[in-house]
Tab-separated table of C-alpha atoms in Angstrom:
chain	number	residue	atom	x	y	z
A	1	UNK	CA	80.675	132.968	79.918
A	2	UNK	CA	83.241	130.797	82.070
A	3	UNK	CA	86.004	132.467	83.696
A	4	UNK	CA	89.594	131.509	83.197
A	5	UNK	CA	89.572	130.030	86.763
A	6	UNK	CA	86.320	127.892	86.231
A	7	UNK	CA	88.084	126.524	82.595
A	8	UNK	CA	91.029	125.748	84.731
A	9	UNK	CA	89.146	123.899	87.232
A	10	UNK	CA	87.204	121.876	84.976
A	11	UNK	CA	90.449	120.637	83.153
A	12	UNK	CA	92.289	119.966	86.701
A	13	UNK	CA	89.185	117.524	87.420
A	14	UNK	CA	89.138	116.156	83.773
A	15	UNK	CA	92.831	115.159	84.041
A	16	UNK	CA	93.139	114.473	87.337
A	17	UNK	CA	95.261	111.760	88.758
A	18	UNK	CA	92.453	109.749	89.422
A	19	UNK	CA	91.004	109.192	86.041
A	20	UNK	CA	94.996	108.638	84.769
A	21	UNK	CA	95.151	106.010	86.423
A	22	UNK	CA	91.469	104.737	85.155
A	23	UNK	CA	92.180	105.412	82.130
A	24	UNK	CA	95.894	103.100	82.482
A	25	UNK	CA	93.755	100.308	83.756
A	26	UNK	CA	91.851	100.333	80.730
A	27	UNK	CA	94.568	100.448	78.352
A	28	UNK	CA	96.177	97.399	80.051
A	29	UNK	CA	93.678	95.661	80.356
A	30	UNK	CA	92.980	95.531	76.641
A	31	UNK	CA	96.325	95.495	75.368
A	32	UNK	CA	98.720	94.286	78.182
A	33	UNK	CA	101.727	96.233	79.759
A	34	UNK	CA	103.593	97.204	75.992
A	35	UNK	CA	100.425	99.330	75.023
A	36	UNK	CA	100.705	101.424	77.998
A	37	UNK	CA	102.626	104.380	76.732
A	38	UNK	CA	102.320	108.352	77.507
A	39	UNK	CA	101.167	108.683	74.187
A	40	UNK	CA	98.468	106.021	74.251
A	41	UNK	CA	97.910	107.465	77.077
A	42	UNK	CA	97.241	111.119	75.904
A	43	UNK	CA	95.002	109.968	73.185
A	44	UNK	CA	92.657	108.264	75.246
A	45	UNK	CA	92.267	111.141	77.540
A	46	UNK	CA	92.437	113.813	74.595
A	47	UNK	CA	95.220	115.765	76.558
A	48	UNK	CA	99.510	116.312	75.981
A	49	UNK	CA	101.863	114.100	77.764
A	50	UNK	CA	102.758	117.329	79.591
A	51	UNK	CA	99.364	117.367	81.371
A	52	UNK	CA	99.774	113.651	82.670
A	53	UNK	CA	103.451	114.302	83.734
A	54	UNK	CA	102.080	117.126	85.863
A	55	UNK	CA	100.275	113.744	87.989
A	56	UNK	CA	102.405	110.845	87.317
A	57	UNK	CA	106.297	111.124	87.232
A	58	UNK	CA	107.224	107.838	84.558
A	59	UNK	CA	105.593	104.836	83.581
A	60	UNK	CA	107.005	102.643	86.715
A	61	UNK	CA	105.081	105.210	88.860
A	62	UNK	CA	101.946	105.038	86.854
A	63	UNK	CA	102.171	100.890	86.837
A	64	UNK	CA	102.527	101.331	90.591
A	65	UNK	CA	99.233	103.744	91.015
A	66	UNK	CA	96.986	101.171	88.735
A	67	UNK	CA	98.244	98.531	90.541
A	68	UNK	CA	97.258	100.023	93.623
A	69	UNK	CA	94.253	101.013	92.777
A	70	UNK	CA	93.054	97.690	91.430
A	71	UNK	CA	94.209	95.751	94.820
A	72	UNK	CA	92.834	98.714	96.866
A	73	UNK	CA	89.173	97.758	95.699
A	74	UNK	CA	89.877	93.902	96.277
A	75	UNK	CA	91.550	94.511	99.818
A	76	UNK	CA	88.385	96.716	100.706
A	77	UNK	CA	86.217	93.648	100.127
A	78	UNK	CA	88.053	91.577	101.755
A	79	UNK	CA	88.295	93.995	104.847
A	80	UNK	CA	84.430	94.110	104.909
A	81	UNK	CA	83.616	90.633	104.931
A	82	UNK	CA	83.312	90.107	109.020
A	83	UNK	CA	85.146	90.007	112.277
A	84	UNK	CA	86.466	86.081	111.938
A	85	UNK	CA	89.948	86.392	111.223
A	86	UNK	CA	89.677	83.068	109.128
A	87	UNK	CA	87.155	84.371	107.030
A	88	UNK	CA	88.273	87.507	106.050
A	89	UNK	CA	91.494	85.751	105.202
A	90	UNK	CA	89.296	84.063	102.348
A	91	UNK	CA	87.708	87.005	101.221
A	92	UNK	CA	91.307	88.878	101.174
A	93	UNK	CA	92.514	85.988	99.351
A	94	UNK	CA	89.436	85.480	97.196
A	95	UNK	CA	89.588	89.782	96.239
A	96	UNK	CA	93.144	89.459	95.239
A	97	UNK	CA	92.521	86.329	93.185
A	98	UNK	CA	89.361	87.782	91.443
A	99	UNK	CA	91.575	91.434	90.367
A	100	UNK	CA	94.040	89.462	88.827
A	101	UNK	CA	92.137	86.735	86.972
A	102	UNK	CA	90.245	90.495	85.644
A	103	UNK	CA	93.519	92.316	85.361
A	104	UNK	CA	96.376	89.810	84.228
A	105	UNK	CA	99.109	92.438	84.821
A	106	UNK	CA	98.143	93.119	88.356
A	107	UNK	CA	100.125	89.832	88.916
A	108	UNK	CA	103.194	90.984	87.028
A	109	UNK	CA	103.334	94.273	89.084
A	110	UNK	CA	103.099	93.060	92.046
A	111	UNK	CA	106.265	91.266	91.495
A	112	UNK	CA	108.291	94.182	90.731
A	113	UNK	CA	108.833	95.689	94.062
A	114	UNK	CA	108.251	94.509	97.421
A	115	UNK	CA	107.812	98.044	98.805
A	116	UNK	CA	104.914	98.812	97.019
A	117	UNK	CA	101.875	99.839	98.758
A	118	UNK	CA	100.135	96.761	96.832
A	119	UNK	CA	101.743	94.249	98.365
A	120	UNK	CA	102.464	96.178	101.397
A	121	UNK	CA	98.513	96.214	101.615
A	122	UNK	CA	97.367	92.407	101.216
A	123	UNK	CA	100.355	91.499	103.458
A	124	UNK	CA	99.266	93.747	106.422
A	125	UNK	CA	95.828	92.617	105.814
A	126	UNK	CA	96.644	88.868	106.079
A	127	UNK	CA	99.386	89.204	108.869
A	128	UNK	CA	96.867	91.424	110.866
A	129	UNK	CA	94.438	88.361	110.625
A	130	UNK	CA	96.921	86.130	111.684
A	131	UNK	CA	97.967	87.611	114.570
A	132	UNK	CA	94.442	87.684	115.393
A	133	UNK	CA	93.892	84.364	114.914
A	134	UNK	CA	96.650	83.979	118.015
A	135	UNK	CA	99.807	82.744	115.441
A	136	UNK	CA	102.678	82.850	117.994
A	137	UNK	CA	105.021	85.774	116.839
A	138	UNK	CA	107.750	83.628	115.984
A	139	UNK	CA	105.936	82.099	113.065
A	140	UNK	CA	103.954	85.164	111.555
A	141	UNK	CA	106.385	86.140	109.136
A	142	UNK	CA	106.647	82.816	107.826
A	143	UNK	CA	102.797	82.178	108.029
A	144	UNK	CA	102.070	85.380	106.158
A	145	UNK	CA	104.470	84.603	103.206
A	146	UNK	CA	103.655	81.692	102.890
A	147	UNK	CA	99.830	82.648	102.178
A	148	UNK	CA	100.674	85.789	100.313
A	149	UNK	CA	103.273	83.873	97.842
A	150	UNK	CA	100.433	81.115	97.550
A	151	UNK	CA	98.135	84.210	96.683
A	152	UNK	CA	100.213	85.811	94.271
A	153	UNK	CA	101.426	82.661	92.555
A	154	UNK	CA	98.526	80.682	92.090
A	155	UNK	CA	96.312	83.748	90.448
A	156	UNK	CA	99.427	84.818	88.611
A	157	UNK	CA	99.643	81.412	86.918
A	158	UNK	CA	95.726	81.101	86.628
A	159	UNK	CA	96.118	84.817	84.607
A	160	UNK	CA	98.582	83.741	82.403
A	161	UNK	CA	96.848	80.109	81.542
A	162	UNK	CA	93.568	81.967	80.504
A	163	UNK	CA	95.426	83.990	78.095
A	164	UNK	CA	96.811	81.164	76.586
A	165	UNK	CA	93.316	79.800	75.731
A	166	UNK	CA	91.152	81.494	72.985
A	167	UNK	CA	88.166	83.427	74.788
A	168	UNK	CA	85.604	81.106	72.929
A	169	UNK	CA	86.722	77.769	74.379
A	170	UNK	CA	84.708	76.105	76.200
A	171	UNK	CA	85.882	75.289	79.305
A	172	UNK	CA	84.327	71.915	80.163
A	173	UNK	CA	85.623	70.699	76.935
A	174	UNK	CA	89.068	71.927	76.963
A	175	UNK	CA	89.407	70.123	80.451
A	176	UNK	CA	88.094	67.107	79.025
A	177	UNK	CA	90.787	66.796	76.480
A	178	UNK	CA	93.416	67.362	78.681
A	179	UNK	CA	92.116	64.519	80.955
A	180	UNK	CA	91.916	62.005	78.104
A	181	UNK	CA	95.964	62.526	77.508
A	182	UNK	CA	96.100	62.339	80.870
A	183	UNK	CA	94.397	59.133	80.962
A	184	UNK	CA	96.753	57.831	77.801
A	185	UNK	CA	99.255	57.610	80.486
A	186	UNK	CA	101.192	54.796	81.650
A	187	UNK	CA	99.291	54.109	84.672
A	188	UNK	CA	102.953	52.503	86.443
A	189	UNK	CA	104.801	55.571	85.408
A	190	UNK	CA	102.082	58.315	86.613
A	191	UNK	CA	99.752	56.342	88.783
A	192	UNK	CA	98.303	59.498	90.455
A	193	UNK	CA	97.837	61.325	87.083
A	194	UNK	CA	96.009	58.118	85.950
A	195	UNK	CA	93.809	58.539	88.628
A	196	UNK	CA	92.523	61.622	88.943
A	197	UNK	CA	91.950	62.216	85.152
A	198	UNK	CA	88.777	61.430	84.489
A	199	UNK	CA	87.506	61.387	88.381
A	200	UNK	CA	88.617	65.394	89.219
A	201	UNK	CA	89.675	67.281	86.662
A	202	UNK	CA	87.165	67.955	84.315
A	203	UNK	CA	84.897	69.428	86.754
A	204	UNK	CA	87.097	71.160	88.860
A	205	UNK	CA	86.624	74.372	89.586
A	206	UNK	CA	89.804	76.912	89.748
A	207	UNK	CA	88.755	79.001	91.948
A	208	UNK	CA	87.121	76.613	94.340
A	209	UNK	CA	90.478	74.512	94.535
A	210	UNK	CA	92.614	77.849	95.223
A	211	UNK	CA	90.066	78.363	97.991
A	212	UNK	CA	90.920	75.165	99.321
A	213	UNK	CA	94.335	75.493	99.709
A	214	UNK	CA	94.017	78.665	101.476
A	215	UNK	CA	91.872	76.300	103.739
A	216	UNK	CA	94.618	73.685	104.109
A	217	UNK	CA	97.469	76.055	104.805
A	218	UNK	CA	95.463	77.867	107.272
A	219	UNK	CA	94.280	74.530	109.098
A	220	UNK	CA	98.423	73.894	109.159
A	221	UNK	CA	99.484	77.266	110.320
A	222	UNK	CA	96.867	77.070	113.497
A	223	UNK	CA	97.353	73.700	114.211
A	224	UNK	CA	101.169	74.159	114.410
A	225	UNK	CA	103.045	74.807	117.575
């Protein structure tokens, strides 16, 4: 027969800070930031609110935790991917941009506060490659927001345009509608529009592209005085 001690154990582990915060990530990823609640919460983990209070002071510090957690696991692949500077400045980038395109509310939290150890995280992991990459100190801070506001914006907006599309679209086809308005344009009035309708942007790739502006602003930052 268990002892009291050994039944307290095994419900420590089973509601453990930890698997709160799993168990948050799951709940916003299906239903978004509004069906995160302490009592959603306790149902999912079959426990009181009291139990998950004794881990996790409010909701702000549970956002915070998930948040973390989910860029933790993107920053670690990024920090894995090699000694080149450059490089692991993609992967950081590419980590942070896969985590939110996978968990659309990442991008909102982030916003929130710039203190968080989130953001504190993929900045020191990008400024550290930049100074490695020999940016002159006068122009890191600048560099580094610059590629960290690129980060956060352009996965933030690629989030929220995927949830504006129904899951069974197809892709190709959606694109290819949008380019034939596009093409219905006067070509005097949007001559660049006109253009690259039909030639780029059905088969562009999202991802690809936000890779290759983390390319350009990279080539500007080290070719800069």
């Amino acid at each position: 027969m268990a002892t009291k001690t050994q039944r307290s154990e095994r419900r420590t582990d089973a509601l453990s800070k930890e698997r709160i915060v799993e168990a948050a990530i799951e709940i916003l990823d299906t239903g978004g930031e509004s069906a995160l609640t302490f009592r959603a919460l306790a149902a999912r983990l079959a426990t009181g609110a009291g139990a998950i209070y004794w881990h996790v002071a409010n909701k702000n510090e549970l956002l915070a935790a998930a948040g973390n957690d989910v860029v933790t696991r993107a920053m670690t692949n990024g920090m894995a991917s090699g000694p080149e500077p450059r490089e692991a400045i993609r992967a950081i980038a590419r980590g942070v941009f896969d985590a939110i395109d996978a968990h659309p509310w990442v991008g909102t939290q982030l916003a929130r506060e710039p203190w968080q150890s989130a953001l504190l995280q993929i900045f020191e992991g990008i400024g550290g490659r930049l100074q490695a990459l020999g940016v002159p100190e006068r122009s890191l801070f600048d560099s580094a927001s610059v590629l960290v506001n690129y980060v956060l914006g352009v996965a933030g907006q690629n989030a929220g345009n995927a949830r504006l599309i129904a899951p069974e679209t197809d892709r190709s086809a959606f694109l290819t509608a949008v380019a034939a308005r596009w093409a219905e344009l006067d070509p005097a009035e949007y001559p660049f529009m006109s253009q690259v309708a039909a030639a780029q942007l059905p088969e562009h790739d999202d991802r690809e592209q936000f890779l290759a502006g983390i390319d350009l602003i990279l080539t500007g930052i080290t070719t800069a005085e």
